[in-house]
PDB file of C-alpha atoms and ligand atoms in Angstrom:
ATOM      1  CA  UNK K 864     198.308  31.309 306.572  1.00  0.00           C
ATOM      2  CA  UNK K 865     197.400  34.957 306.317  1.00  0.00           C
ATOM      3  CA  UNK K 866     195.832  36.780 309.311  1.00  0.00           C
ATOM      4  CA  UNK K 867     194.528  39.727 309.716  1.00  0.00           C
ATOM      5  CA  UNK K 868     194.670  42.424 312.407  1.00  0.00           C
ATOM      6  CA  UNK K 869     191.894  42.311 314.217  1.00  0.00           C
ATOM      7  CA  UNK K 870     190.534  45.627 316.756  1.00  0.00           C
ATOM      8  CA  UNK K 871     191.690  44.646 320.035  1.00  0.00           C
ATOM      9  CA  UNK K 872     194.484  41.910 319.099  1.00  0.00           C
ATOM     10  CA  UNK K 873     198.363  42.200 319.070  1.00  0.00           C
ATOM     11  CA  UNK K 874     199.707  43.847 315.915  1.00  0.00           C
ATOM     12  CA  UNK K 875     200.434  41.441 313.169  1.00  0.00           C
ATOM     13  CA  UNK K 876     203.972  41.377 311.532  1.00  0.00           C
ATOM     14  CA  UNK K 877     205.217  40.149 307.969  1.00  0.00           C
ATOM     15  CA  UNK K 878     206.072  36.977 306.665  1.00  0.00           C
ATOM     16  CA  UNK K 879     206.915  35.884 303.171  1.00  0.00           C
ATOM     17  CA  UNK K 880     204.896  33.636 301.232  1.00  0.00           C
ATOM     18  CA  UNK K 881     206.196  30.630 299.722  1.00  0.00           C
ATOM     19  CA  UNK K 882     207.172  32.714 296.868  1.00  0.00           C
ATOM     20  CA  UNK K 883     209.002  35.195 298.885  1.00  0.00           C
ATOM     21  CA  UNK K 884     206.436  37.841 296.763  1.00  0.00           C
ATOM     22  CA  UNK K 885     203.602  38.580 299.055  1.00  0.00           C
ATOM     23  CA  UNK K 886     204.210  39.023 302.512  1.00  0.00           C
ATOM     24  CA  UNK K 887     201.247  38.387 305.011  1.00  0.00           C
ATOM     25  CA  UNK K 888     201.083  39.712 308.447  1.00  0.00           C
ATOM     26  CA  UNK K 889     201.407  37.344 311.146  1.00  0.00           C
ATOM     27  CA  UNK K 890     202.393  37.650 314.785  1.00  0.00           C
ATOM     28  CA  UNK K 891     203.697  40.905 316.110  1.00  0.00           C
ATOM     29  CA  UNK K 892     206.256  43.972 315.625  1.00  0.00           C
ATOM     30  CA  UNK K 893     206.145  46.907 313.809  1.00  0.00           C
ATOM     31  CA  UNK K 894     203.958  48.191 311.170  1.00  0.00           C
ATOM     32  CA  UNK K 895     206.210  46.794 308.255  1.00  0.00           C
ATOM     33  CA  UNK K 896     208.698  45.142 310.644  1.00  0.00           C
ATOM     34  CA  UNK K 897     212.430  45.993 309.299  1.00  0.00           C
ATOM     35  CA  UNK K 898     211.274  45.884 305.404  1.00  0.00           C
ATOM     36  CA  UNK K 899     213.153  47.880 302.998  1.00  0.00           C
ATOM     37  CA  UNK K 900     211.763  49.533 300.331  1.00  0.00           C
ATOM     38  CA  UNK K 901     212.562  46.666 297.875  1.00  0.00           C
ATOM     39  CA  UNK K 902     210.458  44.584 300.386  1.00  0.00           C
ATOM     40  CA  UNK K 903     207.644  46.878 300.408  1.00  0.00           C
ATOM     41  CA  UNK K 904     207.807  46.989 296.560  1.00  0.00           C
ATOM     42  CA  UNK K 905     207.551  43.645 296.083  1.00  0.00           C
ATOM     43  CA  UNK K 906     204.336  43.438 298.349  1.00  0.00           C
ATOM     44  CA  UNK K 907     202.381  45.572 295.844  1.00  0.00           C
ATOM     45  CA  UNK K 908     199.728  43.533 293.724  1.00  0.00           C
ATOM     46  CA  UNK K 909     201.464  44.749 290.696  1.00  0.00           C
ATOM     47  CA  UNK K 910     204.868  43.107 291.337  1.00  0.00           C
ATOM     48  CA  UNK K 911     203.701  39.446 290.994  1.00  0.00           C
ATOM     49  CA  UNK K 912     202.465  40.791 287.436  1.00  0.00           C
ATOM     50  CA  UNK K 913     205.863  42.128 286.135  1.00  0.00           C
ATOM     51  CA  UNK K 914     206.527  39.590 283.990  1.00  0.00           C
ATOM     52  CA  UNK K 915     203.158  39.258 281.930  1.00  0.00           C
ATOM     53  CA  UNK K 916     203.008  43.163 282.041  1.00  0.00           C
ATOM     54  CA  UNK K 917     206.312  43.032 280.422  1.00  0.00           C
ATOM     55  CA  UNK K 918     206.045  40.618 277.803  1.00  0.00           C
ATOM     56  CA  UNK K 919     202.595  42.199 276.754  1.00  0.00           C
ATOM     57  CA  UNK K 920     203.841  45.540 276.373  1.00  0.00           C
ATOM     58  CA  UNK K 921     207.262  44.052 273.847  1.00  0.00           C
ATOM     59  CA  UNK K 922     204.349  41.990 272.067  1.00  0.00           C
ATOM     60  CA  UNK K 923     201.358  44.568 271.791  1.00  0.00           C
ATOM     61  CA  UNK K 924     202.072  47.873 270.551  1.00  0.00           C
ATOM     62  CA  UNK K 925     198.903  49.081 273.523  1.00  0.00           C
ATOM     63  CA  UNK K 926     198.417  47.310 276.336  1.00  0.00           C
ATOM     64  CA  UNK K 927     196.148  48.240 279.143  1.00  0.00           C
ATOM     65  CA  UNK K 928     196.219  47.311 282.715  1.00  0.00           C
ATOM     66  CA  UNK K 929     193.614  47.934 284.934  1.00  0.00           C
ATOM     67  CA  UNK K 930     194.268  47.445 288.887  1.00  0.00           C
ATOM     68  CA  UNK K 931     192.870  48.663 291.757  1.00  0.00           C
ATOM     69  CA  UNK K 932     193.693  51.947 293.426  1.00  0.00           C
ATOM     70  CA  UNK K 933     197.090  51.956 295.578  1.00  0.00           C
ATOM     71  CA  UNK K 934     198.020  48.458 293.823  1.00  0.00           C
ATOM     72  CA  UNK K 935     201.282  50.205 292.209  1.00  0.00           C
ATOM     73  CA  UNK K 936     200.723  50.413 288.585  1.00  0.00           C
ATOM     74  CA  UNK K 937     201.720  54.031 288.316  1.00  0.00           C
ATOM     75  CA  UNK K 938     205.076  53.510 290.925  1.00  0.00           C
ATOM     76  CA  UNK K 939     206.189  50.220 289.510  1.00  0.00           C
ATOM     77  CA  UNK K 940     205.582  49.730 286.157  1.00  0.00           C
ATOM     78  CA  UNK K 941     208.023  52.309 284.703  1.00  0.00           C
ATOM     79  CA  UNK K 942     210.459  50.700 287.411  1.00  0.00           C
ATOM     80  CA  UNK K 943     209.830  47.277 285.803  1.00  0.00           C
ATOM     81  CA  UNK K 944     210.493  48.726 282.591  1.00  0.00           C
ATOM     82  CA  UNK K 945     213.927  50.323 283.536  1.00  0.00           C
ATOM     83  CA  UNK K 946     215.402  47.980 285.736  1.00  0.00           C
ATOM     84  CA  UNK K 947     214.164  44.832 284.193  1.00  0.00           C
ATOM     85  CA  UNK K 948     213.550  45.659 279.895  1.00  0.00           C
ATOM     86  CA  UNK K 949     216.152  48.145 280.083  1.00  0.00           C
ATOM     87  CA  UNK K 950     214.278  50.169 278.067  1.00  0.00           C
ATOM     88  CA  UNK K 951     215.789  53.179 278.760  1.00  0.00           C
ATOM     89  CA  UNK K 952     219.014  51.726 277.792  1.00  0.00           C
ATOM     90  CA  UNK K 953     221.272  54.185 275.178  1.00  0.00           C
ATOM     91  CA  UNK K 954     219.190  57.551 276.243  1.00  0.00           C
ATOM     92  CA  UNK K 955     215.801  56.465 275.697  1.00  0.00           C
ATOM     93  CA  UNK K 956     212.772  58.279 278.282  1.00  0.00           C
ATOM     94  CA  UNK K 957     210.007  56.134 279.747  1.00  0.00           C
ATOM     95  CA  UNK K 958     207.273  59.223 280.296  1.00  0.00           C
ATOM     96  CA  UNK K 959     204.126  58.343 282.405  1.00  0.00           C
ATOM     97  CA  UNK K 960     201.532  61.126 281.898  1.00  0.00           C
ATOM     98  CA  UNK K 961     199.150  62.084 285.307  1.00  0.00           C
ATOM     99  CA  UNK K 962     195.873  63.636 284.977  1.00  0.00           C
ATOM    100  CA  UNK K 963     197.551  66.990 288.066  1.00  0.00           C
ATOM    101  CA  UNK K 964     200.339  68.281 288.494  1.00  0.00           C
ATOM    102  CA  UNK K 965     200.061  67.537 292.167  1.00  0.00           C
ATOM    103  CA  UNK K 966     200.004  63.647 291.344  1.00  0.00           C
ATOM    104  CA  UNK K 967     203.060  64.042 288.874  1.00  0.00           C
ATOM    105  CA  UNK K 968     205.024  66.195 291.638  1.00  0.00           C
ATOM    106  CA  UNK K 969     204.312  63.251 294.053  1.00  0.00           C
ATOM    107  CA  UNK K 970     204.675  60.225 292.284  1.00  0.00           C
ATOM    108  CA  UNK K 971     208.126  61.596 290.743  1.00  0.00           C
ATOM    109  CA  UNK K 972     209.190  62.192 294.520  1.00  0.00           C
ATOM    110  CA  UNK K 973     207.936  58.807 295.535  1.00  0.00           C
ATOM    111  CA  UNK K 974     209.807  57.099 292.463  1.00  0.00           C
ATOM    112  CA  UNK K 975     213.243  58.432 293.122  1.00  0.00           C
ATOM    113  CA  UNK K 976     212.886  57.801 296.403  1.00  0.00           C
ATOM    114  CA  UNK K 977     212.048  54.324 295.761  1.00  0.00           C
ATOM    115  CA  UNK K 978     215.154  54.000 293.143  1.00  0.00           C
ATOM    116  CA  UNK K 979     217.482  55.666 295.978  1.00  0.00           C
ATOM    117  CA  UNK K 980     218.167  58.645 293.497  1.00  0.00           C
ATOM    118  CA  UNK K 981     217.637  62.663 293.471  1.00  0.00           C
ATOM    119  CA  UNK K 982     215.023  64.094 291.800  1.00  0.00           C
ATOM    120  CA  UNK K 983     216.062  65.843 288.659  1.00  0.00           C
ATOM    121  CA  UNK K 984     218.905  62.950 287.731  1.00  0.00           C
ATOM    122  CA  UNK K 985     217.469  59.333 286.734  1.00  0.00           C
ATOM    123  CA  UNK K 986     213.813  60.255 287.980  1.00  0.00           C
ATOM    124  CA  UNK K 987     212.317  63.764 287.011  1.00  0.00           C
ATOM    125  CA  UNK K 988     209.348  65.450 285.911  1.00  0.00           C
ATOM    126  CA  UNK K 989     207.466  68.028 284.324  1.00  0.00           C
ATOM    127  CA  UNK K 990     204.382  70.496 284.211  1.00  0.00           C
ATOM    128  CA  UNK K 991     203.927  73.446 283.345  1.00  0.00           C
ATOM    129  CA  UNK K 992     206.477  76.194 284.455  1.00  0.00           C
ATOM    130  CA  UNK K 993     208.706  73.706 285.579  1.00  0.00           C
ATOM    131  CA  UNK K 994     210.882  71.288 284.280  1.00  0.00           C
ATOM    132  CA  UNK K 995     212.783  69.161 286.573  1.00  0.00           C
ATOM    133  CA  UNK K 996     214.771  66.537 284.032  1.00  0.00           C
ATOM    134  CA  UNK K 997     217.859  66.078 282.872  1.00  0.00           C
ATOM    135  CA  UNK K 998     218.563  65.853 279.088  1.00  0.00           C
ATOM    136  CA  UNK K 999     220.786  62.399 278.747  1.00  0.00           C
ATOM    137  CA  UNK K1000     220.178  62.020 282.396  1.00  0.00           C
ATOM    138  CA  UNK K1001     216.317  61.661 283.349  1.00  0.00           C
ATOM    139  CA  UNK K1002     215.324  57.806 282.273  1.00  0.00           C
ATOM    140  CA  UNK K1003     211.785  58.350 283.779  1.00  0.00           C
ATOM    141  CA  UNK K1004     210.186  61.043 282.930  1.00  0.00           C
ATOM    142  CA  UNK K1005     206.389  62.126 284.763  1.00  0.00           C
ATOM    143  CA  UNK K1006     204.357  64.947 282.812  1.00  0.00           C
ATOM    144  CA  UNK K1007     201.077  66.194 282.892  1.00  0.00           C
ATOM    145  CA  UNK K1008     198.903  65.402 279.920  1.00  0.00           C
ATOM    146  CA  UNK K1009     198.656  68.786 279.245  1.00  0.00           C
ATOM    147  CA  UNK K1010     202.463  69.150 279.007  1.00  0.00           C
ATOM    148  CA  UNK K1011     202.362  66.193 276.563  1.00  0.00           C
ATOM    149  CA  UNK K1012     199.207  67.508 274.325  1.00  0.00           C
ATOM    150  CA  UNK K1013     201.449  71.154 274.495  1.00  0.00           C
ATOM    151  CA  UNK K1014     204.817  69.297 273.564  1.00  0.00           C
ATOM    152  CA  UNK K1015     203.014  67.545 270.270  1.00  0.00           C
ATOM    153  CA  UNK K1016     201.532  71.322 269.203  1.00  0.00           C
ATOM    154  CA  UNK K1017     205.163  72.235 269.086  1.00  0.00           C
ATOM    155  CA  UNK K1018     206.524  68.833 267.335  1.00  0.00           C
ATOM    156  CA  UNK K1019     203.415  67.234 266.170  1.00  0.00           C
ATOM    157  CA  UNK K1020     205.598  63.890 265.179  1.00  0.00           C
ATOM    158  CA  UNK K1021     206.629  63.924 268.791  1.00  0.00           C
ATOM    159  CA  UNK K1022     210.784  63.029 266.922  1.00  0.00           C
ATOM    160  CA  UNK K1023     212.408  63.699 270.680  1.00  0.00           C
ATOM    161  CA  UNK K1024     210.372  60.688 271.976  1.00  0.00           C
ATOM    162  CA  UNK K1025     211.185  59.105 268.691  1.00  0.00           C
ATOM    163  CA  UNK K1026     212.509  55.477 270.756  1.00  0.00           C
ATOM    164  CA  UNK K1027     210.365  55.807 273.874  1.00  0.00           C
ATOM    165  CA  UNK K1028     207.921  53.538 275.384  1.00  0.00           C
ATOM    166  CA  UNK K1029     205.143  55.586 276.756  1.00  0.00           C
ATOM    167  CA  UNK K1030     202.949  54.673 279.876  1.00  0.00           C
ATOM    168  CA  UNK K1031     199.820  56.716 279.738  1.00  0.00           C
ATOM    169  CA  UNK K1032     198.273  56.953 283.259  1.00  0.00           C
ATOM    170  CA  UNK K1033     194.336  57.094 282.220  1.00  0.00           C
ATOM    171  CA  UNK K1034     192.177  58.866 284.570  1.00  0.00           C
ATOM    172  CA  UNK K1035     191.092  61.425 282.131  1.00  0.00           C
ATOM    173  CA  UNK K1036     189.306  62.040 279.280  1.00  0.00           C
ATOM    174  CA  UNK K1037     192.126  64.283 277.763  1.00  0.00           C
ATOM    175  CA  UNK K1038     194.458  61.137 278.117  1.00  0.00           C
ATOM    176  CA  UNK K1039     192.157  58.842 276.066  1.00  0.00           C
ATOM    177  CA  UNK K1040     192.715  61.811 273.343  1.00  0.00           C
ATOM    178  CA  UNK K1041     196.156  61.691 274.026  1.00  0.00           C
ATOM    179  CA  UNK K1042     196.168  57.815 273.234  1.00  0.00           C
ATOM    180  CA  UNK K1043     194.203  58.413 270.170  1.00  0.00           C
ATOM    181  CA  UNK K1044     196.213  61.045 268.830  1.00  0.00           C
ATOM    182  CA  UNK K1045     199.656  59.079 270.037  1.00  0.00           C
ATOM    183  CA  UNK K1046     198.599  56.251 268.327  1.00  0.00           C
ATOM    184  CA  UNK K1047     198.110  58.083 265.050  1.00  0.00           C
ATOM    185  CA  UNK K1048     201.910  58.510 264.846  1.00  0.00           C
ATOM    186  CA  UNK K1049     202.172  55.458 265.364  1.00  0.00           C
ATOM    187  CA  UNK K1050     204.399  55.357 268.534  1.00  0.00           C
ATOM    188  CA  UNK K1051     203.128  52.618 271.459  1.00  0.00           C
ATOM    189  CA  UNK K1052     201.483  53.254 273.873  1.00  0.00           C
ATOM    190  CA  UNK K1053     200.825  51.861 277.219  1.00  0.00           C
ATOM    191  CA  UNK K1054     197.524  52.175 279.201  1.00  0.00           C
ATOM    192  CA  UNK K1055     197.400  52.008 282.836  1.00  0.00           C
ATOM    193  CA  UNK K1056     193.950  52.392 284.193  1.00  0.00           C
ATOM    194  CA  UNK K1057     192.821  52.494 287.755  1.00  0.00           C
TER     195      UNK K1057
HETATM  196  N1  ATP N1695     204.097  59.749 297.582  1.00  0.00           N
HETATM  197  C1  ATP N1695     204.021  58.572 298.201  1.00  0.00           C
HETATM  198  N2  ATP N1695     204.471  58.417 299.468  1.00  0.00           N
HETATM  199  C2  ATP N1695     204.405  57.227 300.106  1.00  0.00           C
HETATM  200  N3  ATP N1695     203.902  56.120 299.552  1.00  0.00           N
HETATM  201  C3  ATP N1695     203.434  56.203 298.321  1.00  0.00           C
HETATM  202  C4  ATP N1695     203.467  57.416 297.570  1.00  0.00           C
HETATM  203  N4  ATP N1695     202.918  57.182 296.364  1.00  0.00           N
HETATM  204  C5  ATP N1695     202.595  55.872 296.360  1.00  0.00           C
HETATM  205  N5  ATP N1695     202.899  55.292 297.527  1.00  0.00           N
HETATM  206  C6  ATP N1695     202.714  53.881 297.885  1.00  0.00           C
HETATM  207  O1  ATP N1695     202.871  53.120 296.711  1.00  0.00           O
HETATM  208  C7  ATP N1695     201.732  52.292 296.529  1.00  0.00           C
HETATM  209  C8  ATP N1695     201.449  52.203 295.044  1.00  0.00           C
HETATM  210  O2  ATP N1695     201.006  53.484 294.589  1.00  0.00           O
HETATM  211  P1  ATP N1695     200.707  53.734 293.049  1.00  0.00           P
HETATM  212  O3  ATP N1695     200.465  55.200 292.912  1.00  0.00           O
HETATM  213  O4  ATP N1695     201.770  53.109 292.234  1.00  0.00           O
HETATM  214  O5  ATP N1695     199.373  52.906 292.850  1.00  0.00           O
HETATM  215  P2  ATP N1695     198.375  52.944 291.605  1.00  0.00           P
HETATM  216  O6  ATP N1695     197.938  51.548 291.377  1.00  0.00           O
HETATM  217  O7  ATP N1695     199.003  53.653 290.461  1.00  0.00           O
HETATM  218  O8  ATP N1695     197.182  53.818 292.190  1.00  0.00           O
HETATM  219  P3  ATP N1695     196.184  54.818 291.391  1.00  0.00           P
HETATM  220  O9  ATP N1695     195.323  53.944 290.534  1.00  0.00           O
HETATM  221  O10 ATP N1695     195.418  55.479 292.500  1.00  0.00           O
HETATM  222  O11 ATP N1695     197.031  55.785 290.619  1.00  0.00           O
HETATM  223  C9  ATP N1695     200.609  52.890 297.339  1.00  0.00           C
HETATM  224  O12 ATP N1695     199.793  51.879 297.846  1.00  0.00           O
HETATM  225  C10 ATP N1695     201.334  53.602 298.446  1.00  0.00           C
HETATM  226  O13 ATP N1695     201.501  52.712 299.525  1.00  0.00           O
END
């Protein structure tokens, strides 16, 4: 049974559920106990959805996931997508756009972190002024909208992302017009929506 840490009560540790997805804090020790990062990973709401996110996005040219704040849709889905569709198999890019630069910058750091990798190699990103990927290397690939709306002015067909599977990040009104405008050309698109 779940419990909950109550003011005034010993701090609860973590337990798996039967499924050995969601862990539940129970007893005592320390905030996360001895949990990796895979463990910590797999306690995000997102994770028990992998496999329905993942079949909907190789059936549905758009799909759109909406999740609460924190519940690891921008962090885990383009994980799913490497590690478990392969989708970035034979050079292909998995880019998921951010609304700031500040939230690209971080969630890039947090990602290759989470992947045990430098930044610049199989995790990078970019905004403006900088560009911190790899061509051949980088497999996910964070950008700012505005980098994306500024790449398709210079290659309106968008032919570099030619085999990608895009993850828009939709907190924006410019990435609703980057959806539209994606979708035009015919590429898919993926929505994530908090
Ligand atoms: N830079 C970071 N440093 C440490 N932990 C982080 C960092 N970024 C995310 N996390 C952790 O990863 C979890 C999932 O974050 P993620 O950004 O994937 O959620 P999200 O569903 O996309 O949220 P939002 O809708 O606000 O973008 C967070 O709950 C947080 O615990």
């Amino acid at each position: 049974m779940p419990q909950f840490w109550k003011p005034g009560t010993e701090k609860p540790r973590l337990l798996d559920d039967e499924e050995g997805v969601i862990d539940f804090y129970c007893g005592c020790g320390g905030r996360f106990g001895d949990s990796s990062i895979e463990r910590l990973r797999q306690r995000l709401p997102v994770y028990k959805y992998r496999t329905a996110i993942l079949y909907l996005v190789e059936t549905h040219s758009t799909t759109i996931v909406v999740g609460e704040t924190g519940s690891g849709k921008t962090t885990q889905i383009p994980q799913f997508y490497l590690k478990e569709a392969g989708w970035a198999d034979g050079g292909r890019v998995i880019a998921c756009t951010q609304p700031r630069r500040l939230a690209v910058q971080a969630v890039a750091s947090r990602v290759a972190e989470e992947m045990g990798v430098k930044l610049e190699e199989e995790v990078g990103y970019t905004i403006r002024f900088e560009d911190i990927t790899k061509n051949g290397v980088t497999m996910i690939k964070f950008l700012t909208d505005g980098v994306l709306l500024r790449e398709m002015m210079d290659d309106p067909l968008l032919t570099k992302y030619r085999n990608i599977k895009r993850l828009m990040q939709a907190a924006a009104v410019e990435a609703a017009a980057v959806v539209v405008m994606i979708e035009n050309l015919g590429k898919d698109v993926h929505l994530v929506h908090s």
